[in-house]
Short mmCIF file of C-alpha atoms in Angstrom, two decimals:
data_model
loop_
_atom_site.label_atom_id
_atom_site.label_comp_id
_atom_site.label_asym_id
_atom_site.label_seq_id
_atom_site.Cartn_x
_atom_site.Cartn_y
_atom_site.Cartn_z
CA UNK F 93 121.06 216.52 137.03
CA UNK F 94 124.33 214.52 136.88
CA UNK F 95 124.69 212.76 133.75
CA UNK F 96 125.74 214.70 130.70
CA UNK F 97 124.06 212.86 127.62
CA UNK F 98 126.54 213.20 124.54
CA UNK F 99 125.70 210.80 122.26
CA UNK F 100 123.01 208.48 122.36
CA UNK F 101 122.58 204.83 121.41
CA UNK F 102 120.44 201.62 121.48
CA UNK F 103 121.10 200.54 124.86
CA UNK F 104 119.71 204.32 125.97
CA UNK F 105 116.66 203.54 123.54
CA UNK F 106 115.86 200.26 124.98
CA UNK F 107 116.36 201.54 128.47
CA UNK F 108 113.62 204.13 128.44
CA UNK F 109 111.50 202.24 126.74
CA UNK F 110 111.48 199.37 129.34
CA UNK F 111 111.43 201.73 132.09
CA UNK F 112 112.04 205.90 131.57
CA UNK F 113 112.42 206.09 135.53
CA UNK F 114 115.50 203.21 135.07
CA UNK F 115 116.96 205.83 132.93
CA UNK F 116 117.19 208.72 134.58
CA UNK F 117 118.56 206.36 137.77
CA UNK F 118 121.18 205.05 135.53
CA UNK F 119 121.89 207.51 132.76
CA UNK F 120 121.25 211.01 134.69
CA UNK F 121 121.58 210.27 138.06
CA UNK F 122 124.25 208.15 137.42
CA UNK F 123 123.46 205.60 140.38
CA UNK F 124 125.57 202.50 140.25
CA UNK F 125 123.70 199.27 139.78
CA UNK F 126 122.95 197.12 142.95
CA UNK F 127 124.47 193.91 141.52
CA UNK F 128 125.10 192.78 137.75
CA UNK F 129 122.20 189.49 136.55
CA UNK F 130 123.89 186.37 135.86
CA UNK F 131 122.20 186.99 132.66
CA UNK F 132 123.90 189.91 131.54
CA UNK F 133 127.31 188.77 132.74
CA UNK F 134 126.53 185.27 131.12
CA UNK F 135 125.81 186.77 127.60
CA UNK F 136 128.54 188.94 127.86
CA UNK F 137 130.78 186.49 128.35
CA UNK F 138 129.65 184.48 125.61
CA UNK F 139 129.18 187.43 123.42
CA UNK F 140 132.88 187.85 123.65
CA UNK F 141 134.10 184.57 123.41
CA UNK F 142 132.24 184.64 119.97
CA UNK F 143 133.63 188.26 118.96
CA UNK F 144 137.06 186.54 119.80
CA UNK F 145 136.23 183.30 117.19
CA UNK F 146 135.33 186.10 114.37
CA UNK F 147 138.75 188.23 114.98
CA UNK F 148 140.47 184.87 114.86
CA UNK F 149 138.83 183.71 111.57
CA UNK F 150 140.03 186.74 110.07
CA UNK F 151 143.58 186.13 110.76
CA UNK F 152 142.53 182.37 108.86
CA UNK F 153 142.42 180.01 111.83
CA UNK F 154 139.45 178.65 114.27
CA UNK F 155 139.57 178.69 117.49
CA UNK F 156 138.43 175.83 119.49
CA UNK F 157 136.00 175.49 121.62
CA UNK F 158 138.14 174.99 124.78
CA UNK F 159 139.38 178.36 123.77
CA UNK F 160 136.33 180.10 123.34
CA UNK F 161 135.98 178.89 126.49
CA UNK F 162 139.23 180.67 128.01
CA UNK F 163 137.93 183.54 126.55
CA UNK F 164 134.45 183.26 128.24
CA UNK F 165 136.48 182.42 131.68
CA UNK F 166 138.62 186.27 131.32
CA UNK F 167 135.32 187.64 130.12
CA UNK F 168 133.58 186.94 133.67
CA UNK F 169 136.26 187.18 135.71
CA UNK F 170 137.06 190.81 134.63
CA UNK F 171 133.83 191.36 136.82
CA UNK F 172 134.66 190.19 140.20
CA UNK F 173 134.77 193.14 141.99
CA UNK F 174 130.55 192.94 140.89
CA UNK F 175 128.38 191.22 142.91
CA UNK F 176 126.81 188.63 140.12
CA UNK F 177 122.98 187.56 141.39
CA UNK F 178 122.33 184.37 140.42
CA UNK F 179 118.37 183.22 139.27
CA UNK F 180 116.88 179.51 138.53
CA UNK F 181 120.02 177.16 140.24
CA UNK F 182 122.62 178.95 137.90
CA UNK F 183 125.89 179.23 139.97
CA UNK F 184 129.08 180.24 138.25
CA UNK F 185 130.15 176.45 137.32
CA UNK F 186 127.09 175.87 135.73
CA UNK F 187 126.96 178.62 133.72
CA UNK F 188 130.58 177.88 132.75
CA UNK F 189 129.36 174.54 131.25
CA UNK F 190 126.39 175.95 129.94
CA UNK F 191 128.79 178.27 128.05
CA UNK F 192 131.06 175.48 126.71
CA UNK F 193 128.62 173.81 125.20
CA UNK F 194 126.48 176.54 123.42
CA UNK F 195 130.34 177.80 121.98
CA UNK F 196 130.64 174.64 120.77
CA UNK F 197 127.44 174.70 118.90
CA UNK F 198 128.49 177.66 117.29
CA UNK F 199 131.69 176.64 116.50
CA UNK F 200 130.04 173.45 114.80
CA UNK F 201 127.49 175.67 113.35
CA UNK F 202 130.15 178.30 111.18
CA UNK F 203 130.39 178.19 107.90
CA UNK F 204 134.19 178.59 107.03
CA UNK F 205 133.03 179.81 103.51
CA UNK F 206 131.77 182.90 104.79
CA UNK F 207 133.79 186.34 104.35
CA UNK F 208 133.64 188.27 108.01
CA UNK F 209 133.65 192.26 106.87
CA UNK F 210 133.51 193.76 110.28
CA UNK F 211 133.65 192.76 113.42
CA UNK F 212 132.14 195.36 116.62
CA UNK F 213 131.98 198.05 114.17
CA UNK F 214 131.65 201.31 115.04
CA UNK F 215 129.22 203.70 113.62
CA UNK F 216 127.71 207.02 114.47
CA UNK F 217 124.99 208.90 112.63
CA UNK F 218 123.20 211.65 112.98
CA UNK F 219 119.36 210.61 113.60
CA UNK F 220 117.86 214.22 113.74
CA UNK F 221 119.63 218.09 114.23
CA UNK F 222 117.56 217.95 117.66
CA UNK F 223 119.22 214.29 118.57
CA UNK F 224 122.56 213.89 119.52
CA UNK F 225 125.00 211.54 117.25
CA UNK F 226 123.55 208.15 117.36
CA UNK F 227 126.34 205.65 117.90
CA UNK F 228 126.65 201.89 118.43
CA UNK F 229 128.85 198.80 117.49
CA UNK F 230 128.09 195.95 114.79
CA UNK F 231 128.52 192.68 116.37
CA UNK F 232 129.43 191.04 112.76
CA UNK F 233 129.58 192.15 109.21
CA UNK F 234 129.49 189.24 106.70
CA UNK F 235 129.43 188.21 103.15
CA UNK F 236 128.33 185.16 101.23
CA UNK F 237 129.69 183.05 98.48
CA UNK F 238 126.79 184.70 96.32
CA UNK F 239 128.26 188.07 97.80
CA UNK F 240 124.76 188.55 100.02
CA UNK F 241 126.08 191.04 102.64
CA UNK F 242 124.56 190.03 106.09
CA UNK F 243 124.49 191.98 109.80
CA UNK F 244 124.07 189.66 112.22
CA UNK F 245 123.47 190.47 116.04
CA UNK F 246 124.17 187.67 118.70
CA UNK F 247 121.95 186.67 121.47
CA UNK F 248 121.93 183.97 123.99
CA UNK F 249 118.42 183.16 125.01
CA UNK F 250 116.18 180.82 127.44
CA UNK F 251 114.18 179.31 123.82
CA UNK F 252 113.86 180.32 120.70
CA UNK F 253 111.98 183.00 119.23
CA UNK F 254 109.46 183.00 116.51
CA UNK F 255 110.32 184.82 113.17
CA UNK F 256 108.08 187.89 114.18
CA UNK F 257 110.33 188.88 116.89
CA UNK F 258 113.39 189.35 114.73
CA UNK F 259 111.03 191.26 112.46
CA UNK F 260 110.20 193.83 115.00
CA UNK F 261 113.72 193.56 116.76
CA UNK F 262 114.79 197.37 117.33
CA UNK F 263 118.36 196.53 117.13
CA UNK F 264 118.18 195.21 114.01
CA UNK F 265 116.87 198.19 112.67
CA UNK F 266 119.24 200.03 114.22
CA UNK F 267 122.49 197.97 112.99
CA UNK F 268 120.23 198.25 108.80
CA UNK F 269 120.75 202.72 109.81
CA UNK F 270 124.62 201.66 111.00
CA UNK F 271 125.18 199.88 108.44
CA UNK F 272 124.24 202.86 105.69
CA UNK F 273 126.46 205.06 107.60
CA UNK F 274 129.33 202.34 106.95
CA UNK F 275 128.60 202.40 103.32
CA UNK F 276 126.51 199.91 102.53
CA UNK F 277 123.18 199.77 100.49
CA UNK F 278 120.42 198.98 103.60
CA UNK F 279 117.89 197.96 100.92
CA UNK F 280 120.33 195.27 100.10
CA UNK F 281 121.29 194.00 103.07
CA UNK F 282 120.02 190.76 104.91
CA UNK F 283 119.68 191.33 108.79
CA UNK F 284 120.30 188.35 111.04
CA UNK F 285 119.74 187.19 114.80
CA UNK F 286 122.02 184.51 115.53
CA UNK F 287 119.94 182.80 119.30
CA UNK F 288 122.34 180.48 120.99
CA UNK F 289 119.42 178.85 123.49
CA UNK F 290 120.46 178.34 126.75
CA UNK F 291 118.52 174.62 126.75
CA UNK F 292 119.42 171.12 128.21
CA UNK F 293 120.75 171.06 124.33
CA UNK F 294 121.62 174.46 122.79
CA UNK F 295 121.08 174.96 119.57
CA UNK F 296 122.33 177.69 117.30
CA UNK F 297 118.81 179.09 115.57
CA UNK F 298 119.32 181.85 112.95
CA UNK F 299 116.20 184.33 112.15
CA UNK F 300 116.80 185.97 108.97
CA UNK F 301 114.90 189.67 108.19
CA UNK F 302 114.96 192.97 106.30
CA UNK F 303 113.89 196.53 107.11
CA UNK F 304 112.41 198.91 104.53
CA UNK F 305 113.13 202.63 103.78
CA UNK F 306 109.92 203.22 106.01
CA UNK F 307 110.71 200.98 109.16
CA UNK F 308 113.89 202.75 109.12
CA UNK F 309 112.04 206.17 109.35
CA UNK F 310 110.07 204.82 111.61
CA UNK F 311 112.89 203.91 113.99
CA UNK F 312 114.43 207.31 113.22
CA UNK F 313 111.12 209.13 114.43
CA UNK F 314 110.70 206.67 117.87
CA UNK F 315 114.20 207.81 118.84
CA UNK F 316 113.81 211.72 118.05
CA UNK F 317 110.44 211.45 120.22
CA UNK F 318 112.14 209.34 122.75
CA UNK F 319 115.16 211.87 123.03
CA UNK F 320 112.38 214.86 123.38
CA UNK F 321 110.58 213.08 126.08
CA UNK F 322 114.22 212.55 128.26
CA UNK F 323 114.54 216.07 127.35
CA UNK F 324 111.80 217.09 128.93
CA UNK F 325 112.69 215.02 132.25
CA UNK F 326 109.40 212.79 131.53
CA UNK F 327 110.29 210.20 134.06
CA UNK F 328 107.64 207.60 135.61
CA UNK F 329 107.89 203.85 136.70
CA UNK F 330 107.13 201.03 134.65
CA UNK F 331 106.09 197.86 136.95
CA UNK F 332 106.75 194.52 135.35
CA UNK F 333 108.65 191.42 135.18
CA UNK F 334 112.10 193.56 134.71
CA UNK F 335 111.37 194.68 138.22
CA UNK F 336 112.10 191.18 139.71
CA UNK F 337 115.83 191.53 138.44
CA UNK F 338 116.27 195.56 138.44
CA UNK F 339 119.69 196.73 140.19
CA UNK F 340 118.10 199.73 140.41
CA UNK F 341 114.94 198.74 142.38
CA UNK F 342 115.83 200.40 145.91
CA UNK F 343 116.09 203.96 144.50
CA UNK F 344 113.56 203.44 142.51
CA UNK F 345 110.86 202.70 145.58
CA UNK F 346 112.22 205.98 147.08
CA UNK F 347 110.78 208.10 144.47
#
């Protein structure tokens, strides 16, 4: 085994649960990925140019669209040296433009009245003695005029997504544990996926949620098992649609 797991986090989780033989390709055997989805570097992108209009509003100024969009263009271009697979007629100018418009709707969308707390913060907890340190980043920290405290998580998707799936999002519940390690109260907090869609017209479509004291657990117990079963090298293939854009699909038909 090559990979020395120190800490372990959401993307881990998610990982073995879409596939456990992806992780041990990617997290233990350390094989580099084939190629890098549009997709990923798309949302990425995006992800930052809206991480860059939060650290801005802090400082008590709003940054344009157009520069969003120069933020979005450094964001993608720090991966050249990746080959970036394209899917359904994107190609890198179309995507830009796609991009330009969806920051725009969430530009338009911000409320200027709202206090930003945190921005990519860091927490680390410890999930179980037999788990190592849990650790992730916050993508914003927010607080109301009627001093509701908010965790929001950013995604750029193909539609939106009905209220359920924000209910049972995973990374939610992770950010409501992060966000007790960072001091605040999780039964008072209001947990929030902000979907730019990626349609002919994006809109900005928020999906607001709550976890209880026993979805938490819950969560807390799915990751302890989880981190037993990697411990125990249980690795096997999981054949679905993530196999028609895995970078890790040749190594994985030669085991």
């Amino acid at each position: 085994m090559k990979g020395v797991i120190d800490h372990f986090s959401y993307s881990q989780l998610n990982t073995y649960l879409t596939c456990p033989l992806r992780y041990r390709l990617q997290y233990v055997e350390l094989i580099p990925p084939a190629f890098t989805a549009s997709a990923l570097a798309f949302g990425s992108a995006v992800h930052e140019a809206v991480a860059a209009f939060h650290h801005q509003h802090l400082l008590g100024d709003t940054l344009r669209p157009d520069q969003m969009l120069d933020v979005y263009r450094q964001a993608w271009e720090s991966r050249k040296d990746e080959e970036i697979r394209f899917c359904n007629g994107d190609n890198e100018e179309s995507l830009r433009e796609k991009a330009f418009q969806m920051l725009t709707v969430y530009q338009e969308s911000f409320d200027p009245g709202v206090e930003v707390l945190g921005i990519e913060e860091f927490f680390e907890l410890e999930i179980a003695r037999t788990v190592p340190p849990f650790r992730g980043y916050i993508d914003v920290i927010e607080q109301g005029a009627d001093g509701t405290v908010t965790v929001a998580d950013l995604k750029t998707a193909a539609r939106k997504l009905s209220n359920g799936q924000a209910d049972g999002n995973l990374q939610l519940t992770a950010y409501a544990i992060g966000a007790e390690a960072l001091g605040f109260d999780p039964d008072q907090l209001t947990l929030r996926l902000d979907v730019v869609t990626k349609t002919k017209t994006p809109e900005l479509m928020r999906y607001e949620t709550t976890r209880t004291e026993q979805e938490r657990q819950r969560f807390c117990k799915l990751v302890t098992n989880v981190w037993h079963a990697i411990e125990r090298e249980t690795w096997f293939p999981r054949q679905d649609w993530h196999c028609q854009q895995c970078a890790w699909a040749e190594p994985c038909a030669k085991w």
